[in-house]
Structure formats: C-alpha cells, structure tokens
C-alpha cells in the first residue's frame, strides 16, 4: 500500500532537520527519512545510546534534535530512499524506501526536499586500498560513534581546517600524531578575506583551539606536501610522502598504522541525478551540483535540494538552506510564507555563503593529485579496475563516464561510483585534453544504493 503525504525530507542532518522543523512551524505535516539510527548527520553525529550521557553539548544540535518530538513531524530512521519518481501530470513524487518492517515501501509526496549531504572526496594513489587507509569522515565516525581510535600512530593528509579538527580529536583520544600534510601552499593571501570572516568568531575560535592543540602535542603541518604511496604487508605500516608535483616517488618515509585522508567533500547528488534534475559543474568545488532557483527548487517542480548535496558549504549554510527550502516547499503547496522571515533567512544565508567561499578559495582541491596515479593503481575499489585499464578504454574511444562504466564495470559496484566516479572523470578529461565539465556524467539509475532483491520484488507498481 502506498501512503500519500504532503512533504518528505530526505536526510536528517543539519539541512534536513532545519527544513523539517521550519515546515512543521508553518503548519505542514512532514515526514523525515534518514539512513542512520540517530538523526544528526555527519555534523551532529550522535553516539549509540549506550555511549551517550545526557543531551548533546552543541547548542545547535540540541535545539534541532529536541524538535524531533513535535506532533506534526514523523521521523523514519534506518530507512533509505533509493528512488524518486515523478508522478503523472506533475502531481508530486513517488519515493521508494527500504528499511525496518514498519517502514512504508512507498510514499507519495506532493513536495520533496533532498538533504542528503556530502561524502569525503576519494583520492586514489598506490596503496590506498590497504587496511588502515581511510577518509577523515571514517576516522571521525570511529572516534565519535564507536569510541575507537583508527590507529595508534596516525598521519593526516589532505587540505583544509577539518584536518586540524580531526588532529585535535585524535590527540585528545590518545593517538600519536605522526604529522599533517597539506597539499596546498600556505594561504598567504588569507588577508584578502578579512571582510568575509569578520563576525565568524565561533569558527575562528574553533580553528585556533584545534591549531593550538596540535602545537602543544608537537605536531606540525607540512604545506605543499602529500602522500605518494602507502606500504605494508597486509595492512598499513609506512607512508612515503613528498612535495606535491614532484614526480620523484616521494622524499621521506613516515611510520604509521593509520592514514586519514581529507581532500574535501563531494555533494551526494545520486537522488537528484536519478530524479532527472539538471546539474552543472561548479568549478570552485570541482563537483557537479543541481541547478536551483531562489527558493532552492531544482529543475523538477516541487523537488528541492538543500545543504551540502547541492554544494558543500558547511553546517550553517546547510541549516539556512534547509529553512529556505521548507519555505519554498510551503509556497509550492499553497501555504502562506512570512516575507520578513524569508528575507532574514536569505540575508544570513548570503553572509554564510561568503564565508564558505573563503574556504573554497583558501583550500582548493589540488589538480596535481592526479600525478600520484600509476598504471597499476586501483581506481575502482569495488570492481578492482586499475588506472591502466581505464586509460586503455579511453584510448579505444570511451569519452564519457557511462562508456567507461559499461566497458569496465568501474562504478557499478556496491558504492555505485561514489569512490571512483570523480577520479575517473578527471582521468578521462586529462587523457582527452578537455575540461572536466565537458565529460558527461553517468546516468542516475534506481536503486541508487544496494537493496535486497525482495525489496525490489515487493514493488509491484510500475514506476
């Protein structure tokens, strides 16, 4: 049986929570769908109940999570939306769900807000598949969610302030920090952004606190350096590092049993692409994002995208976009919206976006990381496809991600391209000598993530 409702929000991170609460305040019944057992997303990740002591310390997280008890807000946890399908005559959307027994397998919604967030940007290099090599997000999940250190001696490599935050967490948890590598040179031009960062005192305090924790522990940041390869017998034992852009295979060896990579994030656009929304390449983030109007509505009427899934901007941008998307959905559903409230949200959103743009400018994804690839480097972990195999297919005429996927199965594994599509797209562009944005992306297909076969067979209606 298919349940019909007015508004669905997919994702219970900062954007999704803010959208759901704003919609509920405007009198809209809202259903919030989230993949994880506890709401909060990556920014406000909550540990299991056995590890928790009282309410979250973060005031923003506390306010958002306490709002989940409101009467017109229904939360479906551990449920995944694996497909969004437009209904006939533009009469809303059909969502295909997978979750616990009480989760409806289908929802019909007149409006949908996608708030699916982002994930760590993968950067392949020789040895990156060794146990012990992981993303910064994975390390933070181990620390915050499971209270487990990723290793005893940990090396960090990437760019941006998240590295300092992770280093602080690792030090406080008792890890030995082997060092921090930043692929970018020191941002001497940061002074140009004083106007945009003025007033962001909380964020600046957090950054200084993390930097000081690293300094007290004797850690240091090596600017313009990166990992060239990871080595070990069955698991990570040492890392070869060196100045970025130096094709000599590194100049130093660091002993470590964990390597945490933090090269920024990629918007989770799987659902918006599968739903048929138009996307464009955003050069400042080297990622594709859905096209949106001033209300954050995509090119599909009644389908909105808010937060990092539409361009990585951080939790403050995400929460404000969630609120604005809820207002846009209310307008779409014929509900009155307070003009003064809309204006206030848009003004603050513009302010927070200016700060997010500063981070994009100071800590860009380095194009020189492509120099790390060797012919036998695994680029698709799921299907174990190497760089050499992909280059061979390109030489034979493959010019799109879809063509590479069909001919090699790269991107067809369990992760559905999350770990390899961006790297393969850059490789195709490099081999063809064209801009990355000129390489056509793979077509989004449902299911966007693995689901049991019985879930698919249960859907007896045609979509």
Short mmCIF file of C-alpha atoms in Angstrom, two decimals:
data_model
loop_
_atom_site.label_atom_id
_atom_site.label_comp_id
_atom_site.label_asym_id
_atom_site.label_seq_id
_atom_site.Cartn_x
_atom_site.Cartn_y
_atom_site.Cartn_z
CA UNK A 1 0.00 0.00 0.00
CA UNK A 2 1.27 3.48 -0.89
CA UNK A 3 0.92 6.23 1.69
CA UNK A 4 0.18 9.79 0.50
CA UNK A 5 1.58 12.79 2.37
CA UNK A 6 2.35 16.44 1.70
CA UNK A 7 6.07 16.85 2.33
CA UNK A 8 9.01 14.47 2.60
CA UNK A 9 12.52 15.49 3.66
CA UNK A 10 15.28 13.01 2.81
CA UNK A 11 18.22 13.24 5.20
CA UNK A 12 18.25 14.20 8.89
CA UNK A 13 21.49 16.17 9.00
CA UNK A 14 21.60 19.94 9.66
CA UNK A 15 19.78 20.84 6.42
CA UNK A 16 17.12 18.15 6.74
CA UNK A 17 16.46 18.80 10.42
CA UNK A 18 16.19 22.56 9.85
CA UNK A 19 13.87 22.01 6.87
CA UNK A 20 11.61 19.64 8.80
CA UNK A 21 11.33 21.96 11.82
CA UNK A 22 10.68 25.03 9.66
CA UNK A 23 7.96 23.19 7.73
CA UNK A 24 6.34 21.98 10.95
CA UNK A 25 6.35 25.51 12.37
CA UNK A 26 4.46 26.65 9.27
CA UNK A 27 1.80 24.03 9.91
CA UNK A 28 2.95 21.47 7.33
CA UNK A 29 2.93 17.80 8.35
CA UNK A 30 6.36 16.48 7.39
CA UNK A 31 7.97 13.06 7.16
CA UNK A 32 11.74 12.97 7.72
CA UNK A 33 13.64 9.98 6.32
CA UNK A 34 17.16 9.11 7.47
CA UNK A 35 19.52 6.25 6.79
CA UNK A 36 21.06 6.13 10.26
CA UNK A 37 19.75 5.01 13.67
CA UNK A 38 20.15 8.52 15.16
CA UNK A 39 19.39 11.83 13.49
CA UNK A 40 22.08 14.50 13.24
CA UNK A 41 24.01 13.65 10.08
CA UNK A 42 27.79 13.95 9.99
CA UNK A 43 27.97 17.37 11.68
CA UNK A 44 25.78 16.45 14.64
CA UNK A 45 26.54 12.73 14.72
CA UNK A 46 25.22 11.15 17.91
CA UNK A 47 26.89 8.12 19.51
CA UNK A 48 24.86 4.99 20.35
CA UNK A 49 22.59 5.30 23.37
CA UNK A 50 25.00 3.20 25.48
CA UNK A 51 27.73 5.83 24.98
CA UNK A 52 25.57 8.90 25.48
CA UNK A 53 25.44 10.93 28.69
CA UNK A 54 22.54 13.40 28.65
CA UNK A 55 21.71 15.72 25.77
CA UNK A 56 24.17 16.87 23.07
CA UNK A 57 26.56 19.58 24.24
CA UNK A 58 26.34 21.51 20.98
CA UNK A 59 23.52 24.08 21.32
CA UNK A 60 22.55 23.88 17.65
CA UNK A 61 22.38 20.10 17.75
CA UNK A 62 20.38 20.17 20.98
CA UNK A 63 17.80 22.59 19.54
CA UNK A 64 17.39 20.63 16.31
CA UNK A 65 17.21 17.19 17.90
CA UNK A 66 14.77 18.28 20.61
CA UNK A 67 12.43 19.43 17.85
CA UNK A 68 12.01 15.85 16.63
CA UNK A 69 9.32 15.35 19.25
CA UNK A 70 6.90 17.79 17.62
CA UNK A 71 3.47 16.33 16.79
CA UNK A 72 3.45 17.07 13.04
CA UNK A 73 6.96 15.71 12.45
CA UNK A 74 7.47 12.00 11.81
CA UNK A 75 10.98 10.54 11.73
CA UNK A 76 11.72 7.30 9.88
CA UNK A 77 15.17 6.10 10.99
CA UNK A 78 17.31 3.44 9.32
CA UNK A 79 15.30 3.96 6.13
CA UNK A 80 16.86 4.66 2.75
CA UNK A 81 15.19 6.39 -0.19
CA UNK A 82 16.54 4.51 -3.18
CA UNK A 83 14.45 6.18 -5.86
CA UNK A 84 12.43 9.35 -6.50
CA UNK A 85 9.98 9.17 -9.41
CA UNK A 86 7.86 11.98 -10.83
CA UNK A 87 4.13 11.22 -10.83
CA UNK A 88 1.96 11.74 -13.89
CA UNK A 89 0.63 15.26 -14.56
CA UNK A 90 3.28 16.76 -12.24
CA UNK A 91 1.28 15.61 -9.23
CA UNK A 92 4.17 15.13 -6.82
CA UNK A 93 6.63 12.27 -6.44
CA UNK A 94 6.72 8.61 -5.58
CA UNK A 95 9.55 7.64 -3.20
CA UNK A 96 10.78 4.05 -2.99
CA UNK A 97 12.00 3.19 0.50
CA UNK A 98 13.87 0.37 2.18
CA UNK A 99 14.01 -0.03 5.95
CA UNK A 100 12.64 -1.82 9.01
CA UNK A 101 9.34 -3.69 8.78
CA UNK A 102 7.29 -0.67 9.87
CA UNK A 103 8.76 1.49 7.09
CA UNK A 104 6.30 2.04 4.22
CA UNK A 105 7.80 0.77 0.99
CA UNK A 106 6.34 3.67 -0.96
CA UNK A 107 5.41 7.25 -0.19
CA UNK A 108 3.56 9.68 -2.42
CA UNK A 109 4.54 13.25 -1.63
CA UNK A 110 3.38 16.49 -3.17
CA UNK A 111 6.79 18.05 -2.42
CA UNK A 112 10.22 16.62 -1.62
CA UNK A 113 13.31 18.23 -0.08
CA UNK A 114 16.58 16.40 -0.70
CA UNK A 115 19.07 16.99 2.12
CA UNK A 116 21.38 14.04 1.57
CA UNK A 117 24.61 15.85 2.45
CA UNK A 118 28.07 15.04 1.11
CA UNK A 119 30.82 12.48 1.50
CA UNK A 120 34.62 12.57 1.60
CA UNK A 121 36.25 13.12 -1.77
CA UNK A 122 38.28 10.00 -2.64
CA UNK A 123 41.84 10.45 -3.94
CA UNK A 124 43.44 7.28 -5.30
CA UNK A 125 47.18 6.61 -5.07
CA UNK A 126 49.31 3.46 -4.84
CA UNK A 127 48.39 1.59 -1.67
CA UNK A 128 45.19 3.50 -0.86
CA UNK A 129 43.26 0.21 -0.59
CA UNK A 130 45.41 -1.06 2.31
CA UNK A 131 43.61 -1.59 5.64
CA UNK A 132 44.46 1.41 7.80
CA UNK A 133 43.98 3.95 5.00
CA UNK A 134 40.66 5.76 5.42
CA UNK A 135 38.91 9.08 4.98
CA UNK A 136 38.74 11.71 7.70
CA UNK A 137 34.99 11.09 7.93
CA UNK A 138 35.57 7.41 8.64
CA UNK A 139 38.09 8.28 11.35
CA UNK A 140 35.68 10.73 12.99
CA UNK A 141 32.93 8.11 12.87
CA UNK A 142 35.16 5.63 14.67
CA UNK A 143 36.09 8.23 17.28
CA UNK A 144 32.69 9.79 17.91
CA UNK A 145 30.33 6.93 17.17
CA UNK A 146 32.29 3.91 18.37
CA UNK A 147 34.98 5.45 20.60
CA UNK A 148 37.65 3.57 18.66
CA UNK A 149 40.98 5.02 17.53
CA UNK A 150 41.70 4.49 13.82
CA UNK A 151 45.27 3.60 14.81
CA UNK A 152 47.97 4.21 17.40
CA UNK A 153 50.19 6.36 15.18
CA UNK A 154 48.17 8.40 12.70
CA UNK A 155 49.22 10.50 9.71
CA UNK A 156 46.80 13.05 8.20
CA UNK A 157 46.91 14.11 4.56
CA UNK A 158 44.65 16.45 2.59
CA UNK A 159 43.81 20.12 2.89
CA UNK A 160 41.59 22.44 4.89
CA UNK A 161 40.66 23.08 8.52
CA UNK A 162 39.00 19.68 9.02
CA UNK A 163 42.48 18.23 9.31
CA UNK A 164 43.18 20.32 12.40
CA UNK A 165 39.82 19.39 13.93
CA UNK A 166 40.48 15.69 13.35
CA UNK A 167 44.02 16.03 14.69
CA UNK A 168 42.67 17.61 17.87
CA UNK A 169 40.15 14.77 18.30
CA UNK A 170 42.86 12.16 17.77
CA UNK A 171 45.24 13.79 20.23
CA UNK A 172 42.53 14.08 22.90
CA UNK A 173 41.63 10.41 22.36
CA UNK A 174 45.24 9.35 22.95
CA UNK A 175 46.62 8.82 19.45
CA UNK A 176 50.19 9.59 18.47
CA UNK A 177 50.07 12.19 15.68
CA UNK A 178 52.66 11.34 13.02
CA UNK A 179 52.10 14.62 11.19
CA UNK A 180 49.76 16.62 8.98
CA UNK A 181 50.31 17.06 5.23
CA UNK A 182 48.52 19.85 3.35
CA UNK A 183 48.54 19.63 -0.45
CA UNK A 184 48.23 23.40 -0.79
CA UNK A 185 50.89 26.01 -0.03
CA UNK A 186 50.40 28.24 3.00
CA UNK A 187 47.48 30.64 2.28
CA UNK A 188 49.43 33.90 2.43
CA UNK A 189 46.53 35.63 0.64
CA UNK A 190 44.12 34.99 3.52
CA UNK A 191 44.18 38.67 4.49
CA UNK A 192 42.08 39.46 1.42
CA UNK A 193 39.13 37.71 3.04
CA UNK A 194 39.04 39.65 6.31
CA UNK A 195 35.68 41.19 5.42
CA UNK A 196 34.04 37.81 4.79
CA UNK A 197 35.34 36.23 8.01
CA UNK A 198 34.54 39.23 10.20
CA UNK A 199 31.96 38.16 12.76
CA UNK A 200 32.68 34.43 12.39
CA UNK A 201 34.17 34.40 15.87
CA UNK A 202 32.94 30.94 16.90
CA UNK A 203 34.51 29.30 13.86
CA UNK A 204 37.74 31.22 14.27
CA UNK A 205 37.91 30.21 17.94
CA UNK A 206 37.40 26.57 16.99
CA UNK A 207 40.20 26.81 14.43
CA UNK A 208 42.64 28.45 16.85
CA UNK A 209 41.78 25.90 19.56
CA UNK A 210 42.47 22.99 17.19
CA UNK A 211 45.71 24.58 15.93
CA UNK A 212 46.92 25.15 19.48
CA UNK A 213 46.12 21.54 20.47
CA UNK A 214 48.26 20.31 17.57
CA UNK A 215 51.10 22.66 18.51
CA UNK A 216 51.03 21.57 22.18
CA UNK A 217 51.28 17.94 21.08
CA UNK A 218 54.36 18.75 18.99
CA UNK A 219 52.56 18.31 15.68
CA UNK A 220 53.22 20.39 12.59
CA UNK A 221 51.68 20.98 9.20
CA UNK A 222 53.83 20.40 6.12
CA UNK A 223 52.40 22.70 3.47
CA UNK A 224 52.61 21.68 -0.17
CA UNK A 225 53.14 18.00 0.73
CA UNK A 226 51.12 14.89 0.07
CA UNK A 227 51.19 11.09 0.19
CA UNK A 228 52.85 9.32 -2.75
CA UNK A 229 52.16 5.76 -1.68
CA UNK A 230 51.14 3.64 1.27
CA UNK A 231 53.03 0.45 2.05
CA UNK A 232 52.60 -2.54 4.32
CA UNK A 233 52.26 -6.30 4.49
CA UNK A 234 48.51 -6.86 4.67
CA UNK A 235 47.88 -3.51 6.34
CA UNK A 236 49.39 -0.03 6.52
CA UNK A 237 52.88 0.15 8.03
CA UNK A 238 54.52 3.18 6.45
CA UNK A 239 53.74 6.09 4.13
CA UNK A 240 56.01 7.65 1.51
CA UNK A 241 55.48 11.41 1.33
CA UNK A 242 56.96 14.34 -0.54
CA UNK A 243 56.36 17.79 -2.05
CA UNK A 244 53.33 17.80 -4.32
CA UNK A 245 54.11 17.92 -8.02
CA UNK A 246 57.48 16.21 -7.58
CA UNK A 247 57.27 13.10 -9.76
CA UNK A 248 60.10 11.52 -7.84
CA UNK A 249 58.26 8.98 -5.69
CA UNK A 250 58.39 10.97 -2.50
CA UNK A 251 61.32 12.10 -0.42
CA UNK A 252 60.58 10.80 3.07
CA UNK A 253 59.04 7.79 4.81
CA UNK A 254 56.75 8.09 7.82
CA UNK A 255 55.86 5.17 10.05
CA UNK A 256 52.12 4.98 10.69
CA UNK A 257 49.40 2.37 11.15
CA UNK A 258 46.59 4.73 10.12
CA UNK A 259 46.40 7.29 7.33
CA UNK A 260 43.42 9.67 7.29
CA UNK A 261 42.64 11.48 4.03
CA UNK A 262 40.79 14.80 3.91
CA UNK A 263 40.64 16.33 0.43
CA UNK A 264 37.25 18.00 0.85
CA UNK A 265 33.81 16.65 0.03
CA UNK A 266 31.59 15.74 -2.89
CA UNK A 267 27.86 16.55 -2.88
CA UNK A 268 25.68 13.43 -2.69
CA UNK A 269 23.75 14.03 -5.91
CA UNK A 270 22.67 10.44 -6.54
CA UNK A 271 18.96 11.08 -5.89
CA UNK A 272 18.80 14.41 -7.70
CA UNK A 273 20.50 12.87 -10.74
CA UNK A 274 18.26 9.81 -10.65
CA UNK A 275 15.20 12.08 -10.43
CA UNK A 276 16.26 13.79 -13.66
CA UNK A 277 17.22 17.20 -12.27
CA UNK A 278 19.56 19.35 -14.35
CA UNK A 279 23.10 19.61 -12.95
CA UNK A 280 26.04 21.90 -13.61
CA UNK A 281 29.73 21.77 -12.84
CA UNK A 282 30.86 24.12 -10.05
CA UNK A 283 34.49 24.93 -10.73
CA UNK A 284 35.22 26.31 -7.25
CA UNK A 285 34.37 22.93 -5.72
CA UNK A 286 35.27 20.73 -8.69
CA UNK A 287 31.92 18.97 -8.43
CA UNK A 288 28.53 18.80 -10.15
CA UNK A 289 25.57 20.31 -8.30
CA UNK A 290 21.84 20.53 -9.05
CA UNK A 291 20.57 23.72 -10.71
CA UNK A 292 18.24 25.60 -8.29
CA UNK A 293 16.13 28.73 -8.25
CA UNK A 294 15.94 31.35 -5.49
CA UNK A 295 13.75 29.01 -3.39
CA UNK A 296 16.23 26.12 -3.87
CA UNK A 297 13.79 24.32 -6.15
CA UNK A 298 15.51 22.12 -8.73
CA UNK A 299 14.51 21.97 -12.38
CA UNK A 300 11.83 19.47 -11.28
CA UNK A 301 8.82 21.34 -9.88
CA UNK A 302 8.23 20.54 -6.23
CA UNK A 303 11.63 18.90 -5.78
CA UNK A 304 14.07 20.96 -3.68
CA UNK A 305 17.72 20.43 -2.74
CA UNK A 306 19.25 21.91 0.42
CA UNK A 307 22.61 21.77 2.13
CA UNK A 308 25.79 20.02 1.06
CA UNK A 309 24.05 17.81 -1.52
CA UNK A 310 23.66 20.98 -3.62
CA UNK A 311 27.16 22.36 -2.99
CA UNK A 312 29.34 21.96 0.10
CA UNK A 313 29.04 24.98 2.38
CA UNK A 314 29.14 23.71 5.97
CA UNK A 315 26.51 23.27 8.64
CA UNK A 316 25.44 26.93 8.92
CA UNK A 317 24.79 27.23 5.19
CA UNK A 318 23.05 23.84 5.31
CA UNK A 319 20.66 24.82 8.11
CA UNK A 320 19.72 28.10 6.45
CA UNK A 321 19.20 26.38 3.10
CA UNK A 322 17.03 23.80 4.84
CA UNK A 323 14.82 26.55 6.22
CA UNK A 324 14.63 28.34 2.85
CA UNK A 325 13.79 25.10 1.04
CA UNK A 326 10.98 24.46 3.52
CA UNK A 327 9.59 27.92 2.78
CA UNK A 328 9.84 27.18 -0.94
CA UNK A 329 8.02 23.88 -0.46
CA UNK A 330 5.31 25.65 1.53
CA UNK A 331 4.81 28.11 -1.34
CA UNK A 332 4.63 25.22 -3.78
CA UNK A 333 1.93 23.63 -1.62
CA UNK A 334 -0.08 26.84 -1.43
CA UNK A 335 0.83 27.76 2.15
CA UNK A 336 1.42 31.41 3.12
CA UNK A 337 5.02 32.34 3.91
CA UNK A 338 6.15 35.24 6.11
CA UNK A 339 8.03 37.62 3.78
CA UNK A 340 10.07 39.15 6.62
CA UNK A 341 11.16 35.71 7.79
CA UNK A 342 12.19 34.78 4.26
CA UNK A 343 14.22 37.97 3.88
CA UNK A 344 16.02 37.39 7.18
CA UNK A 345 16.98 33.85 6.18
CA UNK A 346 18.18 34.95 2.74
CA UNK A 347 20.33 37.73 4.22
CA UNK A 348 22.01 35.43 6.72
CA UNK A 349 22.42 32.75 4.06
CA UNK A 350 24.25 35.21 1.81
CA UNK A 351 26.57 36.05 4.73
CA UNK A 352 27.35 32.40 5.47
CA UNK A 353 27.89 31.63 1.79
CA UNK A 354 30.54 34.35 1.67
CA UNK A 355 32.44 32.58 4.44
CA UNK A 356 32.07 29.21 2.68
CA UNK A 357 33.50 30.79 -0.48
CA UNK A 358 36.58 31.84 1.52
CA UNK A 359 37.26 28.20 2.43
CA UNK A 360 36.85 27.18 -1.23
CA UNK A 361 39.40 29.81 -2.21
CA UNK A 362 41.95 29.10 0.52
CA UNK A 363 41.76 25.29 0.49
CA UNK A 364 41.02 24.15 -3.09
CA UNK A 365 41.25 20.58 -4.30
CA UNK A 366 44.68 20.33 -5.93
CA UNK A 367 44.71 19.20 -9.58
CA UNK A 368 48.30 18.00 -9.05
CA UNK A 369 46.99 14.99 -7.09
CA UNK A 370 46.45 13.28 -10.46
CA UNK A 371 50.26 12.99 -10.61
CA UNK A 372 50.02 10.28 -7.94
CA UNK A 373 48.37 7.77 -10.26
CA UNK A 374 50.39 4.88 -11.68
CA UNK A 375 49.20 2.37 -14.28
CA UNK A 376 48.57 -0.33 -11.65
CA UNK A 377 46.83 1.96 -9.13
CA UNK A 378 43.34 0.65 -8.36
CA UNK A 379 40.88 3.40 -9.24
CA UNK A 380 37.62 1.46 -8.76
CA UNK A 381 37.86 -0.42 -5.48
CA UNK A 382 34.60 -2.36 -5.81
CA UNK A 383 35.44 -3.91 -9.20
CA UNK A 384 39.25 -3.70 -8.81
CA UNK A 385 39.74 -1.73 -12.02
CA UNK A 386 43.15 -0.09 -12.47
CA UNK A 387 44.14 3.25 -13.95
CA UNK A 388 45.84 1.42 -16.82
CA UNK A 389 42.61 -0.42 -17.69
CA UNK A 390 40.64 2.82 -17.77
CA UNK A 391 43.29 4.56 -19.87
CA UNK A 392 43.16 1.64 -22.30
CA UNK A 393 39.39 2.00 -22.71
CA UNK A 394 39.73 5.75 -23.24
CA UNK A 395 42.36 5.13 -25.92
CA UNK A 396 39.84 2.84 -27.65
CA UNK A 397 37.26 5.63 -27.81
CA UNK A 398 35.46 5.92 -24.45
CA UNK A 399 34.75 9.61 -23.80
CA UNK A 400 32.16 9.56 -21.00
CA UNK A 401 31.79 8.08 -17.55
CA UNK A 402 28.91 5.96 -18.84
CA UNK A 403 31.11 4.47 -21.58
CA UNK A 404 33.89 3.64 -19.12
CA UNK A 405 31.36 2.08 -16.76
CA UNK A 406 29.83 -0.12 -19.46
CA UNK A 407 33.15 -1.36 -20.77
CA UNK A 408 34.98 -1.95 -17.48
CA UNK A 409 32.23 -2.12 -14.79
CA UNK A 410 34.00 0.72 -12.97
CA UNK A 411 31.36 2.48 -10.90
CA UNK A 412 28.96 -0.47 -10.97
CA UNK A 413 29.95 -1.96 -7.62
CA UNK A 414 28.47 -1.60 -4.17
CA UNK A 415 29.37 2.10 -3.81
CA UNK A 416 27.77 2.92 -7.19
CA UNK A 417 30.62 5.21 -8.19
CA UNK A 418 30.89 7.25 -5.02
CA UNK A 419 34.51 6.17 -4.58
CA UNK A 420 35.65 6.30 -8.21
CA UNK A 421 33.40 8.41 -10.48
CA UNK A 422 35.07 11.75 -9.72
CA UNK A 423 38.58 10.28 -10.18
CA UNK A 424 37.63 8.53 -13.43
CA UNK A 425 36.01 11.72 -14.75
CA UNK A 426 39.23 13.66 -14.08
CA UNK A 427 41.24 10.88 -15.75
CA UNK A 428 39.02 10.96 -18.86
CA UNK A 429 39.38 14.75 -19.07
CA UNK A 430 43.16 14.53 -18.69
CA UNK A 431 43.51 11.83 -21.36
CA UNK A 432 41.25 13.69 -23.81
CA UNK A 433 42.74 17.11 -23.04
CA UNK A 434 39.35 18.66 -22.28
CA UNK A 435 37.80 20.40 -19.24
CA UNK A 436 36.35 18.14 -16.55
CA UNK A 437 32.92 19.71 -17.04
CA UNK A 438 32.93 18.51 -20.66
CA UNK A 439 32.95 14.85 -19.59
CA UNK A 440 29.35 13.65 -19.44
CA UNK A 441 28.41 12.03 -16.14
CA UNK A 442 26.89 8.58 -15.78
CA UNK A 443 23.10 8.49 -15.90
CA UNK A 444 21.48 8.17 -12.48
CA UNK A 445 19.57 4.91 -12.05
CA UNK A 446 17.44 3.42 -9.31
CA UNK A 447 18.22 1.86 -6.96
CA UNK A 448 20.91 4.40 -6.09
CA UNK A 449 22.28 2.05 -3.43
CA UNK A 450 22.20 -1.71 -2.84
CA UNK A 451 18.83 -3.02 -1.64
CA UNK A 452 17.67 -6.62 -1.06
CA UNK A 453 16.05 -8.28 -4.08
CA UNK A 454 12.89 -8.90 -2.07
CA UNK A 455 12.54 -5.13 -1.68
CA UNK A 456 12.53 -4.72 -5.46
CA UNK A 457 10.08 -7.57 -5.98
CA UNK A 458 7.75 -6.02 -3.41
CA UNK A 459 7.23 -3.01 -5.63
CA UNK A 460 4.57 -4.35 -7.93
CA UNK A 461 3.55 -0.97 -9.40
CA UNK A 462 5.26 0.38 -12.48
CA UNK A 463 7.44 3.47 -11.94
#
